[in-house]
Short mmCIF file of C-alpha atoms and ligand atoms in Angstrom, two decimals:
data_model
loop_
_atom_site.label_atom_id
_atom_site.label_comp_id
_atom_site.label_asym_id
_atom_site.label_seq_id
_atom_site.Cartn_x
_atom_site.Cartn_y
_atom_site.Cartn_z
CA MET A 27 -0.05 -0.14 -0.22
CA LYS A 28 0.99 3.50 -0.42
CA LEU A 29 -0.23 7.06 0.91
CA TYR A 30 -0.30 9.82 -1.01
CA TYR A 31 0.45 12.85 1.01
CA SER A 32 1.07 16.46 1.51
CA PRO A 33 2.61 17.51 4.74
CA ASN A 34 0.14 19.89 6.83
CA SER A 35 -2.73 18.33 5.01
CA CYS A 36 -5.88 15.90 6.33
CA ALA A 37 -4.13 12.59 4.76
CA LEU A 38 -1.93 12.99 8.03
CA ALA A 39 -5.37 11.34 8.90
CA ILE A 40 -4.56 8.54 7.11
CA HIS A 41 -0.94 8.32 8.06
CA ILE A 42 -1.77 8.22 11.56
CA ILE A 43 -3.93 5.68 10.98
CA LEU A 44 -1.94 3.54 9.25
CA GLU A 45 0.61 3.53 12.04
CA GLU A 46 -1.95 2.78 14.46
CA ILE A 47 -2.33 -0.35 12.32
CA GLY A 48 1.60 -0.88 12.15
CA LYS A 49 1.94 -2.78 8.49
CA PRO A 50 4.19 -2.05 5.91
CA TYR A 51 2.99 0.94 3.98
CA GLY A 52 4.89 3.47 1.09
CA LEU A 53 4.39 7.52 1.31
CA GLU A 54 4.35 9.41 -1.70
CA LEU A 55 4.91 13.15 -1.14
CA VAL A 56 3.02 15.19 -3.80
CA ASN A 57 3.80 19.11 -2.41
CA LEU A 58 0.52 21.02 -2.22
CA ARG A 59 2.11 23.69 -2.59
CA GLU A 60 4.20 24.43 -5.40
CA GLY A 61 0.46 22.82 -6.99
CA ALA A 62 2.02 19.01 -7.71
CA GLN A 63 -1.77 17.95 -7.60
CA TYR A 64 -2.93 19.26 -10.42
CA LYS A 65 1.03 18.11 -13.21
CA PRO A 66 1.15 14.44 -14.37
CA PRO A 67 2.18 12.51 -12.26
CA PHE A 68 -0.12 12.25 -10.09
CA ILE A 69 -3.26 14.29 -11.74
CA THR A 70 -3.23 11.05 -14.00
CA ILE A 71 -3.14 8.55 -10.70
CA ASN A 72 -5.51 11.38 -8.70
CA PRO A 73 -8.10 13.41 -11.01
CA LYS A 74 -9.59 14.67 -8.40
CA ALA A 75 -6.42 16.12 -7.67
CA LYS A 76 -6.54 15.53 -3.92
CA VAL A 77 -4.47 13.96 -1.39
CA PRO A 78 -5.29 11.73 0.54
CA ALA A 79 -4.88 8.73 -1.71
CA LEU A 80 -4.16 5.38 -1.31
CA GLN A 81 -2.70 2.99 -3.45
CA ARG A 82 -3.67 -0.57 -2.01
CA ASP A 83 -1.55 -3.89 -3.36
CA ASP A 84 -3.47 -5.10 -6.16
CA GLY A 85 -3.12 -1.42 -7.93
CA THR A 86 -5.99 0.30 -7.30
CA LEU A 87 -6.15 3.90 -5.97
CA LEU A 88 -9.05 4.75 -3.20
CA THR A 89 -10.39 8.44 -2.34
CA GLU A 90 -11.43 10.87 -0.19
CA LEU A 91 -10.57 10.54 3.83
CA PRO A 92 -13.31 9.04 4.94
CA ALA A 93 -13.65 6.36 3.00
CA ILE A 94 -10.08 5.23 3.07
CA ALA A 95 -9.90 5.63 6.61
CA TRP A 96 -13.03 3.27 7.09
CA TYR A 97 -11.86 0.53 4.28
CA LEU A 98 -7.99 0.39 7.16
CA ALA A 99 -9.80 -0.06 9.61
CA ARG A 100 -12.40 -2.68 8.62
CA SER A 101 -10.03 -4.16 6.82
CA ASN A 102 -7.29 -4.82 9.72
CA PRO A 103 -9.74 -5.56 12.50
CA ALA A 104 -6.79 -6.92 14.99
CA ALA A 105 -6.04 -2.21 15.35
CA GLY A 106 -9.53 -2.07 17.07
CA LEU A 107 -10.12 1.41 14.74
CA LEU A 108 -13.18 0.85 15.26
CA PRO A 109 -16.59 -0.32 17.41
CA GLU A 110 -17.88 -3.24 17.77
CA ASN A 111 -21.49 -2.33 17.19
CA ILE A 112 -23.79 -0.31 14.49
CA GLU A 113 -24.93 1.96 16.30
CA GLY A 114 -21.49 3.29 17.68
CA GLU A 115 -20.20 2.80 13.46
CA ALA A 116 -23.38 4.71 12.18
CA ARG A 117 -22.59 7.71 15.00
CA LEU A 118 -18.51 7.02 13.59
CA LEU A 119 -19.54 7.47 10.41
CA GLU A 120 -21.69 11.38 11.18
CA LEU A 121 -19.00 12.15 13.28
CA VAL A 122 -16.42 11.78 10.38
CA ASP A 123 -18.61 13.11 7.93
CA TYR A 124 -19.31 16.04 10.10
CA MET A 125 -16.09 16.43 10.72
CA VAL A 126 -14.38 16.60 6.54
CA ALA A 127 -17.82 17.52 4.69
CA THR A 128 -18.43 20.45 7.57
CA VAL A 129 -15.62 21.93 9.36
CA HIS A 130 -13.44 20.72 7.57
CA MET A 131 -13.97 21.39 3.68
CA ARG A 132 -16.13 24.26 4.67
CA GLY A 133 -14.96 25.73 7.55
CA PHE A 134 -10.80 25.34 7.23
CA THR A 135 -10.75 25.95 3.31
CA ARG A 136 -12.33 28.69 3.38
CA ILE A 137 -9.39 30.14 5.07
CA PHE A 138 -6.19 28.41 3.31
CA ARG A 139 -8.66 28.84 0.11
CA THR A 140 -10.37 31.93 -0.23
CA ALA A 141 -10.09 32.92 -3.62
CA ALA A 142 -12.24 29.65 -4.41
CA PHE A 143 -14.81 30.71 -2.74
CA THR A 144 -15.23 34.74 -4.16
CA PRO A 145 -13.94 37.04 -7.27
CA THR A 146 -13.54 39.03 -5.65
CA THR A 147 -10.37 40.39 -3.67
CA ALA A 148 -11.88 42.91 -1.26
CA ASP A 149 -14.87 40.07 -0.27
CA GLU A 150 -11.59 37.76 0.93
CA PRO A 151 -11.82 39.01 5.26
CA ALA A 152 -15.58 38.20 4.97
CA VAL A 153 -15.00 34.58 3.50
CA GLN A 154 -12.68 33.93 5.78
CA GLN A 155 -14.98 35.51 8.71
CA THR A 156 -17.04 32.55 7.52
CA GLY A 157 -14.99 30.00 7.70
CA LYS A 158 -13.61 31.12 10.96
CA GLU A 159 -17.73 31.10 12.22
CA ILE A 160 -18.12 27.92 10.74
CA ILE A 161 -14.89 26.19 13.04
CA MET A 162 -16.20 28.09 15.46
CA ALA A 163 -19.54 26.71 15.42
CA GLY A 164 -18.22 22.86 14.07
CA PHE A 165 -16.12 22.72 17.32
CA LYS A 166 -19.04 23.98 20.14
CA ILE A 167 -20.65 20.16 18.67
CA ILE A 168 -17.84 18.12 18.30
CA SER A 169 -16.66 19.19 22.13
CA GLN A 170 -20.45 18.57 23.28
CA SER A 171 -19.74 14.94 21.39
CA LEU A 172 -16.75 14.70 23.63
CA GLY A 173 -17.20 15.65 26.51
CA ALA A 174 -15.17 14.50 29.31
CA LYS A 175 -14.84 11.19 27.39
CA ALA A 176 -10.59 10.08 26.83
CA TYR A 177 -11.78 9.89 23.02
CA LEU A 178 -14.82 10.77 20.38
CA LEU A 179 -16.74 7.34 20.76
CA GLY A 180 -15.60 6.29 24.13
CA ASP A 181 -12.73 3.71 22.85
CA TYR A 182 -10.07 4.89 20.23
CA SER A 183 -11.11 4.95 17.11
CA ILE A 184 -10.46 6.73 13.47
CA ALA A 185 -13.16 9.47 14.07
CA ASP A 186 -9.78 10.39 16.50
CA ALA A 187 -7.31 10.85 13.66
CA VAL A 188 -9.92 13.13 12.39
CA LEU A 189 -10.36 15.50 15.88
CA PHE A 190 -6.46 15.63 15.29
CA TYR A 191 -5.63 17.78 12.53
CA LEU A 192 -8.89 19.60 12.96
CA GLY A 193 -7.69 21.17 16.27
CA ASP A 194 -4.44 20.44 14.50
CA TRP A 195 -4.96 23.02 12.17
CA ALA A 196 -6.89 25.53 14.41
CA VAL A 197 -3.92 25.98 16.92
CA ARG A 198 -0.92 25.73 14.35
CA ARG A 199 -2.28 27.10 11.62
CA VAL A 200 -5.05 29.43 12.09
CA GLU A 201 -3.89 30.76 15.51
CA MET A 202 -8.01 29.90 17.02
CA PRO A 203 -9.01 28.98 20.26
CA VAL A 204 -10.14 25.19 20.71
CA PRO A 205 -12.43 24.81 23.61
CA ASP A 206 -10.48 22.93 26.10
CA ASN A 207 -11.87 19.52 26.80
CA ILE A 208 -10.52 19.11 22.80
CA ALA A 209 -7.07 20.92 23.42
CA GLY A 210 -7.25 17.70 26.07
CA HIS A 211 -7.83 15.14 23.22
CA THR A 212 -4.89 16.71 20.66
CA ALA A 213 -2.81 16.27 23.64
CA ARG A 214 -3.94 12.71 24.12
CA MET A 215 -3.18 12.43 20.40
CA ARG A 216 0.04 13.82 20.54
CA ALA A 217 1.28 11.40 23.14
CA ARG A 218 0.17 8.19 21.66
CA PRO A 219 3.22 6.62 19.31
CA ALA A 220 1.17 6.27 16.10
CA VAL A 221 0.94 10.34 16.21
CA SER A 222 4.16 11.24 16.96
CA ARG A 223 5.62 8.40 13.86
CA ALA A 224 3.48 10.17 11.52
CA LEU A 225 3.74 13.53 12.09
CA ALA A 226 8.08 13.36 12.62
CA ALA A 227 8.10 11.28 9.20
CA GLU A 228 6.17 15.17 7.19
CA GLY A 229 8.68 16.97 9.75
CA LEU A 230 5.84 18.28 11.97
CA ALA A 231 7.10 17.02 15.16
N1 LIG B 323 -12.85 15.76 0.41
C1 LIG B 323 -11.24 15.27 -0.05
C2 LIG B 323 -10.38 16.43 0.63
C3 LIG B 323 -9.43 16.54 0.47
C4 LIG B 323 -8.77 17.39 0.42
O1 LIG B 323 -9.01 18.61 0.40
N2 LIG B 323 -7.06 18.01 0.67
C5 LIG B 323 -7.16 18.78 0.81
C6 LIG B 323 -5.60 18.50 1.66
S1 LIG B 323 -5.43 18.63 2.48
C7 LIG B 323 -5.94 18.97 -0.89
O2 LIG B 323 -5.16 17.42 -1.51
N3 LIG B 323 -6.37 19.48 -1.69
C8 LIG B 323 -5.85 20.01 -2.99
C9 LIG B 323 -6.20 21.56 -3.21
O3 LIG B 323 -7.14 21.83 -3.05
O4 LIG B 323 -6.37 21.63 -4.85
C10 LIG B 323 -11.77 14.14 1.22
O5 LIG B 323 -12.49 13.80 2.01
O6 LIG B 323 -10.26 13.23 0.87
#
């Protein structure tokens, strides 16, 4: 298996999950800052021009973070990265979809890719402000889900790897405060050896 990733991107969640599973895998850098996602060879490998993308051992490519995370967890049950009952799994997918589709794509993307949301430069501060509001509202909802638990579903799961990159982006890239229990979650995640290894491999330790 090979993960196409870029440092500082949401591919970090998949990188962490691969480290948690502990089986051998390869890493292929797609430098988003240099626009490598829009050029060959990557654009021919993944016409969506996005990371993460996972090339599996049969040569097929799997894209979309929630699908990749679920696939890895489901195909490696010994790693214990999914709840064992249907209700738990449904709640996990509910959270992962909200974190990626709303907080990341509608919130953080307004800040990182502001020009994609308006043709008018003068509107960009307002677009960023809307992004921050979506992020703040999102963290409030996620914080309520987390409550006093160590991890989002109680036991550690793929949802925690997703929350980790959002919390990390908020603090390190956007300099936004996060609720105390999410800051605690980020610290717990950093203490996990798999997370340290993924961060170190991406030069983010
Ligand atoms: N919905 C996609 C989002 C992936 C995504 O937005 N990836 C970003 C990095 S965090 C990316 O590759 N952006 C490249 C670009 O927009 O040019 C998923 O779930 O995988």
